[in-house]
Tab-separated table of C-alpha atoms and ligand atoms in Angstrom:
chain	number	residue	atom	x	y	z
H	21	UNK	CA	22.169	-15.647	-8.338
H	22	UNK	CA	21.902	-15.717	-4.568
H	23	UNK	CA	18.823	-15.342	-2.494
H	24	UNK	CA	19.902	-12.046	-1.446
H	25	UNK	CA	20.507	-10.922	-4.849
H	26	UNK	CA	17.118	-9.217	-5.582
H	27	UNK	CA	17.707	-6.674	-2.788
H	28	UNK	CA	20.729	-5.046	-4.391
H	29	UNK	CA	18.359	-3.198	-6.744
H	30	UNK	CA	17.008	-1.707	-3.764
H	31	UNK	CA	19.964	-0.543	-2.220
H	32	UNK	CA	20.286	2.232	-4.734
H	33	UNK	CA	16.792	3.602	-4.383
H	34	UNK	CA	17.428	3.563	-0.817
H	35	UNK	CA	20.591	5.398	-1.049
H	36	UNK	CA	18.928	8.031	-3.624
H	37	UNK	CA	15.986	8.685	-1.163
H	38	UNK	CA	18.147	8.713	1.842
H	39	UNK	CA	20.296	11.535	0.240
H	40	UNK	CA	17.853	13.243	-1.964
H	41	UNK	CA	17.102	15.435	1.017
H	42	UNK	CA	18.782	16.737	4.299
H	43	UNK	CA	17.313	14.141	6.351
H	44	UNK	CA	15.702	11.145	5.227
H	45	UNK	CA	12.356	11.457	3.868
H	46	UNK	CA	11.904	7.733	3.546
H	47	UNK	CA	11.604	6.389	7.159
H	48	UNK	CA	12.292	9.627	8.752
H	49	UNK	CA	14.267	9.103	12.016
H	50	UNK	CA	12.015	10.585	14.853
H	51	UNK	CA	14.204	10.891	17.906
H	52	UNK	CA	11.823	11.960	20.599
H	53	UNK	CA	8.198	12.988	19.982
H	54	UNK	CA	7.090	15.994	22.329
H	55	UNK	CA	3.284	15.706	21.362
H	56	UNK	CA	0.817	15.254	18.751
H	57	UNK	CA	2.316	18.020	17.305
H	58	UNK	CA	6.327	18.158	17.542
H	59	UNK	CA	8.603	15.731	17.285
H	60	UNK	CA	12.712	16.180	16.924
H	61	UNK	CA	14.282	14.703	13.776
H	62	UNK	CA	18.590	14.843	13.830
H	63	UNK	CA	18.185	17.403	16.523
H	64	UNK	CA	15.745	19.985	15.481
H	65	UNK	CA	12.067	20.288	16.586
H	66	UNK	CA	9.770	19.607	13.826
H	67	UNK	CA	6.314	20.780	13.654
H	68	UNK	CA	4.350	17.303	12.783
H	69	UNK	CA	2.269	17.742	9.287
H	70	UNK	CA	2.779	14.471	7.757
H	71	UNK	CA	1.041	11.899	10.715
H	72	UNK	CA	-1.949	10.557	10.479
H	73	UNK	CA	-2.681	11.980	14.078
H	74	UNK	CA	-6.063	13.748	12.631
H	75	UNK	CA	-7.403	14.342	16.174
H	76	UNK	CA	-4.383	14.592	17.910
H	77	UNK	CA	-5.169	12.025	20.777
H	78	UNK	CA	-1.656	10.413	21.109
H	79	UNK	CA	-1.219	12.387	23.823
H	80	UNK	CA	-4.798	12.814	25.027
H	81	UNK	CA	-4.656	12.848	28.997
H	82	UNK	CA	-7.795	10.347	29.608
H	83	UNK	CA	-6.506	8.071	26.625
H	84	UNK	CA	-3.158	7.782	28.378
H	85	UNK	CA	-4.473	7.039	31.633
H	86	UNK	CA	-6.880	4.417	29.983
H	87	UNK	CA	-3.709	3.137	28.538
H	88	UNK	CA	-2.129	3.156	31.965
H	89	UNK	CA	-5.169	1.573	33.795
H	90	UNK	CA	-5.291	-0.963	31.245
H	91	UNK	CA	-1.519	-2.056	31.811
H	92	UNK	CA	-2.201	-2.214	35.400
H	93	UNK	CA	-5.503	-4.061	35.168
H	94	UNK	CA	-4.704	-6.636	32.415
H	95	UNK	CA	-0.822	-6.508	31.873
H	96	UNK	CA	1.265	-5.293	29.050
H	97	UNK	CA	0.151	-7.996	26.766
H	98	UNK	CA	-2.139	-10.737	26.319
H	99	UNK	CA	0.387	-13.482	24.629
H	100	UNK	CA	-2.307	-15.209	23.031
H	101	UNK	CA	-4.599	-14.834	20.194
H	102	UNK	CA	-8.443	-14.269	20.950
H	103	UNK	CA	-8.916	-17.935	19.884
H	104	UNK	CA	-7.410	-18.933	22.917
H	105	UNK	CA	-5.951	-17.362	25.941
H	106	UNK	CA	-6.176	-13.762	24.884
H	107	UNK	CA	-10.148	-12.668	24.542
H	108	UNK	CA	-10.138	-10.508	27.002
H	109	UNK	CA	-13.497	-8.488	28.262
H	110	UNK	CA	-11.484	-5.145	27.227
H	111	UNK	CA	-11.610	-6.597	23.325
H	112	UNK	CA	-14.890	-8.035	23.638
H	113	UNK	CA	-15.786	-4.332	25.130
H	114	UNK	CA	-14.227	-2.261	22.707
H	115	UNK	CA	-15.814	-4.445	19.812
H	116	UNK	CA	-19.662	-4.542	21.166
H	117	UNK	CA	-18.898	-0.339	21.565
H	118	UNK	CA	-17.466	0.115	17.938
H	119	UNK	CA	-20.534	-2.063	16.236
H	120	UNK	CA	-23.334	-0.074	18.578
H	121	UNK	CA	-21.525	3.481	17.575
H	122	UNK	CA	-22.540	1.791	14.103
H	123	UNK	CA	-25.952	0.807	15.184
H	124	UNK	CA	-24.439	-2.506	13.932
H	125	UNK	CA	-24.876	-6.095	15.452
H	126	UNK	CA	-21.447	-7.372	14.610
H	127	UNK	CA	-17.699	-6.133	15.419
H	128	UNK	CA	-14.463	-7.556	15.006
H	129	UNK	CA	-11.061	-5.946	16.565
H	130	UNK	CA	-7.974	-6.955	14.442
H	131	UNK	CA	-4.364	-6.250	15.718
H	132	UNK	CA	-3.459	-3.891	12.890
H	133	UNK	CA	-5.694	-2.079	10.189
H	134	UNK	CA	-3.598	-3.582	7.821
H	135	UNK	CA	-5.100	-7.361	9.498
H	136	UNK	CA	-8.660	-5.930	9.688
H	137	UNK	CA	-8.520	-5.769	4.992
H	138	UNK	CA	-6.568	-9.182	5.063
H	139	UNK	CA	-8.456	-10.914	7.619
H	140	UNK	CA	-12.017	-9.499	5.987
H	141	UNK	CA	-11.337	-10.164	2.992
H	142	UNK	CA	-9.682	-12.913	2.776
H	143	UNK	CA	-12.232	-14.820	4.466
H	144	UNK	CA	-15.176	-12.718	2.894
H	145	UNK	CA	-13.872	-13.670	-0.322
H	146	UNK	CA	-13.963	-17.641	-1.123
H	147	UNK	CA	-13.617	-20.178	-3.743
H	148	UNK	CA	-16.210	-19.215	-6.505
H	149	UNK	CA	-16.797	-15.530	-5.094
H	150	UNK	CA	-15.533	-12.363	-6.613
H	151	UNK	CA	-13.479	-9.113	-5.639
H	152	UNK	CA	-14.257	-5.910	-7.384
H	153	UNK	CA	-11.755	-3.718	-6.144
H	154	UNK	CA	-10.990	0.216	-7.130
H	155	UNK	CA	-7.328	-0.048	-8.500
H	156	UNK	CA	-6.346	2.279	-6.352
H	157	UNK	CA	-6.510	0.777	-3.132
H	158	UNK	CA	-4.414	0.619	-0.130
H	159	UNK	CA	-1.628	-2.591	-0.125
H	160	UNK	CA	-4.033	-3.973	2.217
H	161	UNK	CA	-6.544	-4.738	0.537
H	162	UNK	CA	-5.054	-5.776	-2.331
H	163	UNK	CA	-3.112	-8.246	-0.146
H	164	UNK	CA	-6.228	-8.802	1.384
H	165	UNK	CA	-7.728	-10.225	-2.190
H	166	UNK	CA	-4.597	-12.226	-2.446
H	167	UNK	CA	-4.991	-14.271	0.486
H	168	UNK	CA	-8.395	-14.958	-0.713
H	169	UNK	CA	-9.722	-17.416	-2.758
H	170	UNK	CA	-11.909	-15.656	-4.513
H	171	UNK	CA	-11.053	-14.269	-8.142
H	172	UNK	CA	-10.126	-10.005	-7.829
H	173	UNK	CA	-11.093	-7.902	-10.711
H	174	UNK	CA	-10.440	-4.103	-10.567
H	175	UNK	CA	-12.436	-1.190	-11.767
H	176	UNK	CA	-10.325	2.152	-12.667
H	177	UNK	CA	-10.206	4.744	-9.739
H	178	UNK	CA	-13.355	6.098	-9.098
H	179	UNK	CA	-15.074	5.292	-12.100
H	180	UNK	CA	-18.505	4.369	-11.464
H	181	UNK	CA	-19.184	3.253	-15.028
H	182	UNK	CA	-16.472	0.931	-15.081
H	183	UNK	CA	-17.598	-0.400	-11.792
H	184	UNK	CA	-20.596	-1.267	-13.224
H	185	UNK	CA	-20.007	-2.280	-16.643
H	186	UNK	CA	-18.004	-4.865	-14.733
H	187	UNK	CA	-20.858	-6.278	-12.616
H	188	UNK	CA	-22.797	-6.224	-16.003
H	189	UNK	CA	-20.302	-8.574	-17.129
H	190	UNK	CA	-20.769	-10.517	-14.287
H	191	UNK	CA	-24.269	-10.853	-14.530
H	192	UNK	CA	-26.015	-13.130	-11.861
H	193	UNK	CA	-22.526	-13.728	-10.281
H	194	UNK	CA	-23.071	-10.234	-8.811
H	195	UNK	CA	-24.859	-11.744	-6.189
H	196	UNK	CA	-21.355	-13.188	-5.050
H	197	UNK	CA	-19.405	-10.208	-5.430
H	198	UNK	CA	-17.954	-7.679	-3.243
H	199	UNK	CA	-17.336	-4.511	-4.070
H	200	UNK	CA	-14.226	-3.188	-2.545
H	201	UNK	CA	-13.379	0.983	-1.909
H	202	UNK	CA	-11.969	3.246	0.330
H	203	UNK	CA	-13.930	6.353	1.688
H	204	UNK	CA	-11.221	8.421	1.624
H	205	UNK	CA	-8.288	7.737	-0.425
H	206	UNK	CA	-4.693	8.474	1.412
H	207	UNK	CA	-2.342	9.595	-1.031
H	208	UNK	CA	-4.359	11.789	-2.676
H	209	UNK	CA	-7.183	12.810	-0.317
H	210	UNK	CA	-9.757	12.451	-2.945
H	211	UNK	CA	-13.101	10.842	-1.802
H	212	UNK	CA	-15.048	8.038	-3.338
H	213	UNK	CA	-18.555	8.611	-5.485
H	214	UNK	CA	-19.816	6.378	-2.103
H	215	UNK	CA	-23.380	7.561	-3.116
H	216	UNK	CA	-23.304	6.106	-7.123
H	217	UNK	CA	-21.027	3.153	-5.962
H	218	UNK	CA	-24.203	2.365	-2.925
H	219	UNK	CA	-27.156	2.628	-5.970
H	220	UNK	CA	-25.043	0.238	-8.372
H	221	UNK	CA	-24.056	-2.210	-5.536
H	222	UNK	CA	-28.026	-2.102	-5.000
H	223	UNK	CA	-28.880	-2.238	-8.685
H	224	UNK	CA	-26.634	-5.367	-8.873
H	225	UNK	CA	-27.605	-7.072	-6.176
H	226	UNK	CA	-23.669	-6.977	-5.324
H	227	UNK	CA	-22.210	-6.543	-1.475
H	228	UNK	CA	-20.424	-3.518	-0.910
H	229	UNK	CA	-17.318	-3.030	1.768
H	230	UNK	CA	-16.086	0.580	2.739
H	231	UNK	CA	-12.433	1.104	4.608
H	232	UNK	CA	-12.978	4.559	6.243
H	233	UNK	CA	-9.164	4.484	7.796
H	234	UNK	CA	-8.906	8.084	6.855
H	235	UNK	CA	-12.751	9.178	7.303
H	236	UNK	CA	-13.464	7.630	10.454
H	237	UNK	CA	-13.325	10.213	13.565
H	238	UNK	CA	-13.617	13.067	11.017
H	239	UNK	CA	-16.933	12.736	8.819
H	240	UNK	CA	-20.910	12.581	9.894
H	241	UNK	CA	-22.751	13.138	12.356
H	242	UNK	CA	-21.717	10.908	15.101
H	243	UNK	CA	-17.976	11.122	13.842
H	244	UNK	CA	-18.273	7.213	12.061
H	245	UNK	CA	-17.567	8.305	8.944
H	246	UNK	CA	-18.380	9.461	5.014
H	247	UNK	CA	-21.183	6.606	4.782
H	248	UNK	CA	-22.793	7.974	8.185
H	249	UNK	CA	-22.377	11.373	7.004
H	250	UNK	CA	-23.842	10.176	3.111
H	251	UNK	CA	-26.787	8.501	4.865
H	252	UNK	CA	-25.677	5.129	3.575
H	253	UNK	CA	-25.202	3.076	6.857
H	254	UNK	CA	-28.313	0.850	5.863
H	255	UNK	CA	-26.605	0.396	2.183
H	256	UNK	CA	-23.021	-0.628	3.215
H	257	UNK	CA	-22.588	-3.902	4.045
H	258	UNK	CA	-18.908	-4.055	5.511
H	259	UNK	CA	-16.712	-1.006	7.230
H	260	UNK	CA	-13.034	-1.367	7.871
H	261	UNK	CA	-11.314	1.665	9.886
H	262	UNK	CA	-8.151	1.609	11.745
H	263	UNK	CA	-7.222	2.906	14.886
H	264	UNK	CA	-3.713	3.792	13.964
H	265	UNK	CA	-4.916	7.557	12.664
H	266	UNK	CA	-7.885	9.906	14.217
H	267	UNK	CA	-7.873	7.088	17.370
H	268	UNK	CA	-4.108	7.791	17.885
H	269	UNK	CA	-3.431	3.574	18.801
H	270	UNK	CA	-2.738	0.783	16.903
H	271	UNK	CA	-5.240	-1.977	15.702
H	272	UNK	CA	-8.275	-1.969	13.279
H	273	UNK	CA	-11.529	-3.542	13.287
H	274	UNK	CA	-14.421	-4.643	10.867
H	275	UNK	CA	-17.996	-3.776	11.377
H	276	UNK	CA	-21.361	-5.137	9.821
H	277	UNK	CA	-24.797	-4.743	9.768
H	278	UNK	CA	-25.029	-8.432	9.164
H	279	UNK	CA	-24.972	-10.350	12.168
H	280	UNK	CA	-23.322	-13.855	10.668
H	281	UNK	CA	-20.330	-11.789	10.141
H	282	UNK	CA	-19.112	-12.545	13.659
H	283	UNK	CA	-18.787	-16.496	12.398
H	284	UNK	CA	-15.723	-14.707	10.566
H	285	UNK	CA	-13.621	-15.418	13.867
H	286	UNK	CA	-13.883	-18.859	12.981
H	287	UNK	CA	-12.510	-18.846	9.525
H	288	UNK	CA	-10.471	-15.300	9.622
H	289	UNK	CA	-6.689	-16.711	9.450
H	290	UNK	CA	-5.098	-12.875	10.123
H	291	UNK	CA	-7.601	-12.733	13.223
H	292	UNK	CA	-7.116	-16.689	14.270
H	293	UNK	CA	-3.269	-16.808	14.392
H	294	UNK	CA	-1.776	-13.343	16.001
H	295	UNK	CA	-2.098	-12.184	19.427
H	296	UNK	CA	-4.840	-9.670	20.207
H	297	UNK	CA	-3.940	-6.220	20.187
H	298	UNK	CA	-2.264	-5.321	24.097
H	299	UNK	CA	-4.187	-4.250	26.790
H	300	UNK	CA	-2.629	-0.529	26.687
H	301	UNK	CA	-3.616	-0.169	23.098
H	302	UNK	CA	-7.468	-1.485	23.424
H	303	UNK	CA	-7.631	0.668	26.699
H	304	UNK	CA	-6.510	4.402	24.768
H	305	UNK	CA	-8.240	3.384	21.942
H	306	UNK	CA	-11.649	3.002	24.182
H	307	UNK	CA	-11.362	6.059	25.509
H	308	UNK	CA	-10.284	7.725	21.960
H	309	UNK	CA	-13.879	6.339	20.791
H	310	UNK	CA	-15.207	7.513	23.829
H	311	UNK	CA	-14.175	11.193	22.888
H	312	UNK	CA	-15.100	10.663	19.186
H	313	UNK	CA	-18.372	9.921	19.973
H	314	UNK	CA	-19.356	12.682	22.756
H	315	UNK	CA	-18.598	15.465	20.815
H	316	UNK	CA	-17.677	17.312	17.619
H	317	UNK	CA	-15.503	19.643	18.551
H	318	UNK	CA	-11.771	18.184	17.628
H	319	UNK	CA	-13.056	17.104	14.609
H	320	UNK	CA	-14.829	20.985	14.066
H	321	UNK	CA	-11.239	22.079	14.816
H	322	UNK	CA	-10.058	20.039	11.622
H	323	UNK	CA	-12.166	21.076	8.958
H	324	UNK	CA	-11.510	25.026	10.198
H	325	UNK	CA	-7.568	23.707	9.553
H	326	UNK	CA	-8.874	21.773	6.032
H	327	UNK	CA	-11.010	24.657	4.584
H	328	UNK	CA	-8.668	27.511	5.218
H	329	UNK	CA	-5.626	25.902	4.022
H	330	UNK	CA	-7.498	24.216	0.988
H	331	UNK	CA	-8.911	27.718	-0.221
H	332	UNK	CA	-5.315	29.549	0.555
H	333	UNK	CA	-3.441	27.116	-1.490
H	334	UNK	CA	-6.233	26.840	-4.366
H	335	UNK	CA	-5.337	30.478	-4.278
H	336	UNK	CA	-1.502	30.663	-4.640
H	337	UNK	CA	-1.480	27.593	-7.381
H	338	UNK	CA	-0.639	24.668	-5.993
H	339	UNK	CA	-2.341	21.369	-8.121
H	340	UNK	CA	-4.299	19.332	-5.179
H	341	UNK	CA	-4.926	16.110	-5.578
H	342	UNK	CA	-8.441	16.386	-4.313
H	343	UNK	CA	-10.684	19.392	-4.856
H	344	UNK	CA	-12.920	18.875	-2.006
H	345	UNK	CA	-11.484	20.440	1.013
H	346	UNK	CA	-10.578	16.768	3.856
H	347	UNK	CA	-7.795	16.167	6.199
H	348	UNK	CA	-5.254	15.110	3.554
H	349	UNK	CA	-3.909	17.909	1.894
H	350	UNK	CA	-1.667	16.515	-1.158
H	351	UNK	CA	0.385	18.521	-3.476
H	352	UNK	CA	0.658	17.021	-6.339
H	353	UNK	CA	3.855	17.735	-8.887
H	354	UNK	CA	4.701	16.011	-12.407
H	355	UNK	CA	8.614	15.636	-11.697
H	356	UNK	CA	9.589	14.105	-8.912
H	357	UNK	CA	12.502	17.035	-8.027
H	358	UNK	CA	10.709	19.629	-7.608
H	359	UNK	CA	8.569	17.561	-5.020
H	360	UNK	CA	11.635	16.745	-3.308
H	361	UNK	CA	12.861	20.523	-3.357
H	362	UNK	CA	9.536	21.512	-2.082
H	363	UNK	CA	9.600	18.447	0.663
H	364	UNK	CA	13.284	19.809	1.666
H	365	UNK	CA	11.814	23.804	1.841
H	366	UNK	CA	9.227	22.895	4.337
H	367	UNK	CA	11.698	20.335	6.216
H	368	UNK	CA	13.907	24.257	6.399
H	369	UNK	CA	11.242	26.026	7.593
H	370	UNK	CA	10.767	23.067	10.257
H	371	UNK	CA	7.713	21.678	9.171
H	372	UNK	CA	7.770	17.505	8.683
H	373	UNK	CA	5.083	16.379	5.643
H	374	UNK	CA	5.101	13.058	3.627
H	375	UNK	CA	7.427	12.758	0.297
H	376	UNK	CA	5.896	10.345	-1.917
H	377	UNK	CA	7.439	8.965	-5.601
H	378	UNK	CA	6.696	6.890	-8.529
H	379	UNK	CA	6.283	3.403	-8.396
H	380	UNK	CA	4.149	4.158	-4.541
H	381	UNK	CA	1.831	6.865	-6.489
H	382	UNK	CA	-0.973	6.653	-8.133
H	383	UNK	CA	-0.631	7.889	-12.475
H	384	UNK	CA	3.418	8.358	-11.336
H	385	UNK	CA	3.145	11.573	-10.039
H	386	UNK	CA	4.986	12.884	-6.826
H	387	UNK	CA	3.273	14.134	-3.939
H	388	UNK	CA	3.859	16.178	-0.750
H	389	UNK	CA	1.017	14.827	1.894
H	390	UNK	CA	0.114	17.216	4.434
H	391	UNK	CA	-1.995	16.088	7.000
H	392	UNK	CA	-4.121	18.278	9.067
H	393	UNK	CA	-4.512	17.630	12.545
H	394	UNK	CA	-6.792	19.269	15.587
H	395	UNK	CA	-3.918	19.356	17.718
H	396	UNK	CA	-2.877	22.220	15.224
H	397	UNK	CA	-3.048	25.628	16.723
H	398	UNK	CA	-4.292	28.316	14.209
H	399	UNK	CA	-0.664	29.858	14.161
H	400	UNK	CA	0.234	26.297	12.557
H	401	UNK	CA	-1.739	26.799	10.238
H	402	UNK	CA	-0.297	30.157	9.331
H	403	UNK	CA	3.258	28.850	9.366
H	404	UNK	CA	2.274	26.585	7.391
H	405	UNK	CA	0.801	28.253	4.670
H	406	UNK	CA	3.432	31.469	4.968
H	407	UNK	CA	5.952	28.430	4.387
H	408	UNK	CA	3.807	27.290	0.846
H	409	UNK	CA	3.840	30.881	0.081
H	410	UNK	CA	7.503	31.197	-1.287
H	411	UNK	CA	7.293	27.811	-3.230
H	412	UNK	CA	3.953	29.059	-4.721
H	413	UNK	CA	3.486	28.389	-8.462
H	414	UNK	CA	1.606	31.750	-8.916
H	415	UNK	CA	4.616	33.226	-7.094
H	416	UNK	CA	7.703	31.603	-8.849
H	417	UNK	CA	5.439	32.324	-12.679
H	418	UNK	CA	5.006	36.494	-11.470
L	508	LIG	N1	-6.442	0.979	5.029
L	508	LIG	C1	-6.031	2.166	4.560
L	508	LIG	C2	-6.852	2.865	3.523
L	508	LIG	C3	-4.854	2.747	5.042
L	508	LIG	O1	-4.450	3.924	4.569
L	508	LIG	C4	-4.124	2.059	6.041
L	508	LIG	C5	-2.857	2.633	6.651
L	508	LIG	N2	-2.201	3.587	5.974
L	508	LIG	C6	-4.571	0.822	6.474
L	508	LIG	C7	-5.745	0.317	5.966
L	508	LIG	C8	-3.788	0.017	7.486
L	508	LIG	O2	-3.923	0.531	8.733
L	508	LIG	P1	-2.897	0.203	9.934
L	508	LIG	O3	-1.854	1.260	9.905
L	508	LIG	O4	-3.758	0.274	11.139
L	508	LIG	O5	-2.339	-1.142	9.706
């Protein structure tokens, strides 16, 4: 047996995904993308319904100037890592303005959102401490709890009981343990019971971390997210977010209302050893904040997309994965084919949406993601759902 050996397995699945469709629906080749909203796979346009481009400010005029300014102020990249040569005053910036959007004292920029889980948690989490985390989560954070050194228990999806029949069982060790969720959960687009999670954290005496990579830009009041919007800013100890989706960049970031989380720089080893995030990226993503912040109205534009095309496809049939109306529209399917015949139908009717299979699902099922974004026009929207129409369930049983 060879080290390469225990790839061949893979080969296969990659061959059956790569020809289970027309074009690959597994790392879909995007030749050129024309905006937030069209892209051209294997020479045809495709209308974009499967980023996570909620706001649509990739191609956002004053973020791509920032981005531009930035390059010519600072240079295209800061070849060092914030512990040394590359702490530049456009992180330190973007960090104090993400923690005071907050109302927080403490913010810390990662280079990826996938960095911001493993760099929080890992040093969150040490020797003796505990990691409650919904079995459900992102590969993050579950990678996150591996690099830490602090013992990871899950709690079933969502199930508030179980979450705290589990700190019962913990008993004064609570007072060590983090509970770990997601606001919004991607695959399906179902949200978390944030409000019972908040009172059991409290009832426990238990911390309580929230990664709002798909809520943050798009919920509450200020546009911070589901625990602004629940009222539970002075509950939550800990919020992730990324700003690889409604910030259109790349990068995440931590936030806390406890100010001793900034000694985290000096133990994070995700944040220590990696370059900060490039000058272009912190610039757009400053400005993306920026828009966030003064106003509601991409976000308005959203949930006009999210509650018409929620109630239409209620309508015709289709099994959601969520019931509550959000930016993640998932159609869910027991077999696996007819996801991939319904994934191929849309990809004919030129609209681009997420396949996703067994053993990346949650309970096995298959799911076709859309996801809404304000860059939508209404008549996207239409197309969209006119598209849905002939695959209907109520249709095909009539
Ligand atoms: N957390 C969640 C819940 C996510 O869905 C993702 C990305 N899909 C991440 C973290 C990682 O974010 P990034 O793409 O910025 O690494």
């Amino acid at each position: 047996m060879s080290l390469l050996d225990k790839f061949e397995a893979l080969r296969s699945l990659q061959m059956a995904l790569a020809h289970a469709a027309s074009v690959p629906a597994v790392a879909t080749p995007m030749d050129e993308v024309h905006s937030a909203r069209e892209a051209t796979v294997q020479g045809r346009r495709l209308l974009l319904a499967g980023s996570n481009n909620y706001l649509g400010l990739t191609f956002d005029d004053a973020c791509r100037a920032a981005a531009i300014a930035a390059i010519e102020a600072y240079g295209t990249g800061s070849t060092g890592s914030r512990m040394a040569s590359g702490n530049y005053r456009l992180h330190r910036g973007l960090e104090r303005a993400l923690a005071d959007a907050f109302g927080w004292p403490a913010g810390i920029v990662f280079s990826t959102g996938y960095q911001a889980n493993l760099g929080t948690l890992s040093a969150l989490g040490g020797a003796g401490d505990y990691l409650l985390v919904d079995s459900d989560s992102h590969a993050s954070i579950h990678d996150g709890c591996r690099l830490s050194a602090a013992t990871t228990i899950r709690f079933r999806h969502n199930d508030p009981d179980n979450l705290d029949r589990r700190l019962t069982r913990l008993g004064d060790e609570a007072r060590r343990t983090l509970i770990v969720v997601e606001a919004l959960y991607s695959t399906l687009g179902d949200r978390a019971p944030l409000d019972e999670i908040a009172d059991i954290k409290a009832r426990h005496g238990a911390w309580l971390i929230v990664d709002e990579a798909h809520s943050f830009g798009l919920f509450g009041a200020r546009g911070v997210g589901l625990c602004e919007e629940l009222d539970l800013l002075d509950e939550v100890d800990f919020i992730v977010g990324t700003f690889s989706k409604s910030l259109g960049g790349v990068g995440g970031f931590c936030v806390s209302r406890h100010a001793e989380f900034e000694l985290l720089r000096m133990a994070s080893r995700p944040y220590i050893f990696t370059a900060s995030p490039a000058p272009a990226v912190i610039g757009a993503t400053r400005e993306a904040l920026r828009r966030v912040l003064a106003g509601a109205d991409l976000r308005r534009r959203l949930w006009r997309h999210a509650h018409r095309l929620y109630g239409e496809l209620d309508k015709l049939g289709f099994s959601l994965g969520s019931t509550t109306p959000g930016p993640i529209v998932a159609l869910v399917y027991a077999e696996r084919d007819t996801a991939i015949a319904h994934w191929q139908a849309l990809l004919d009717a030129g609209i681009y949406t997420n396949l996703m299979v067994p053993p990346a699902t949650p309970g096995g099922l298959s799911v076709v993601r859309i996801s809404l974004s304000a860059a939508h026009t209404d008549e996207d929207i239409a197309y969209i759902l006119h598209s849905l129409e002939a695959l209907a369930p109520a249709r095909v049983a009539t």
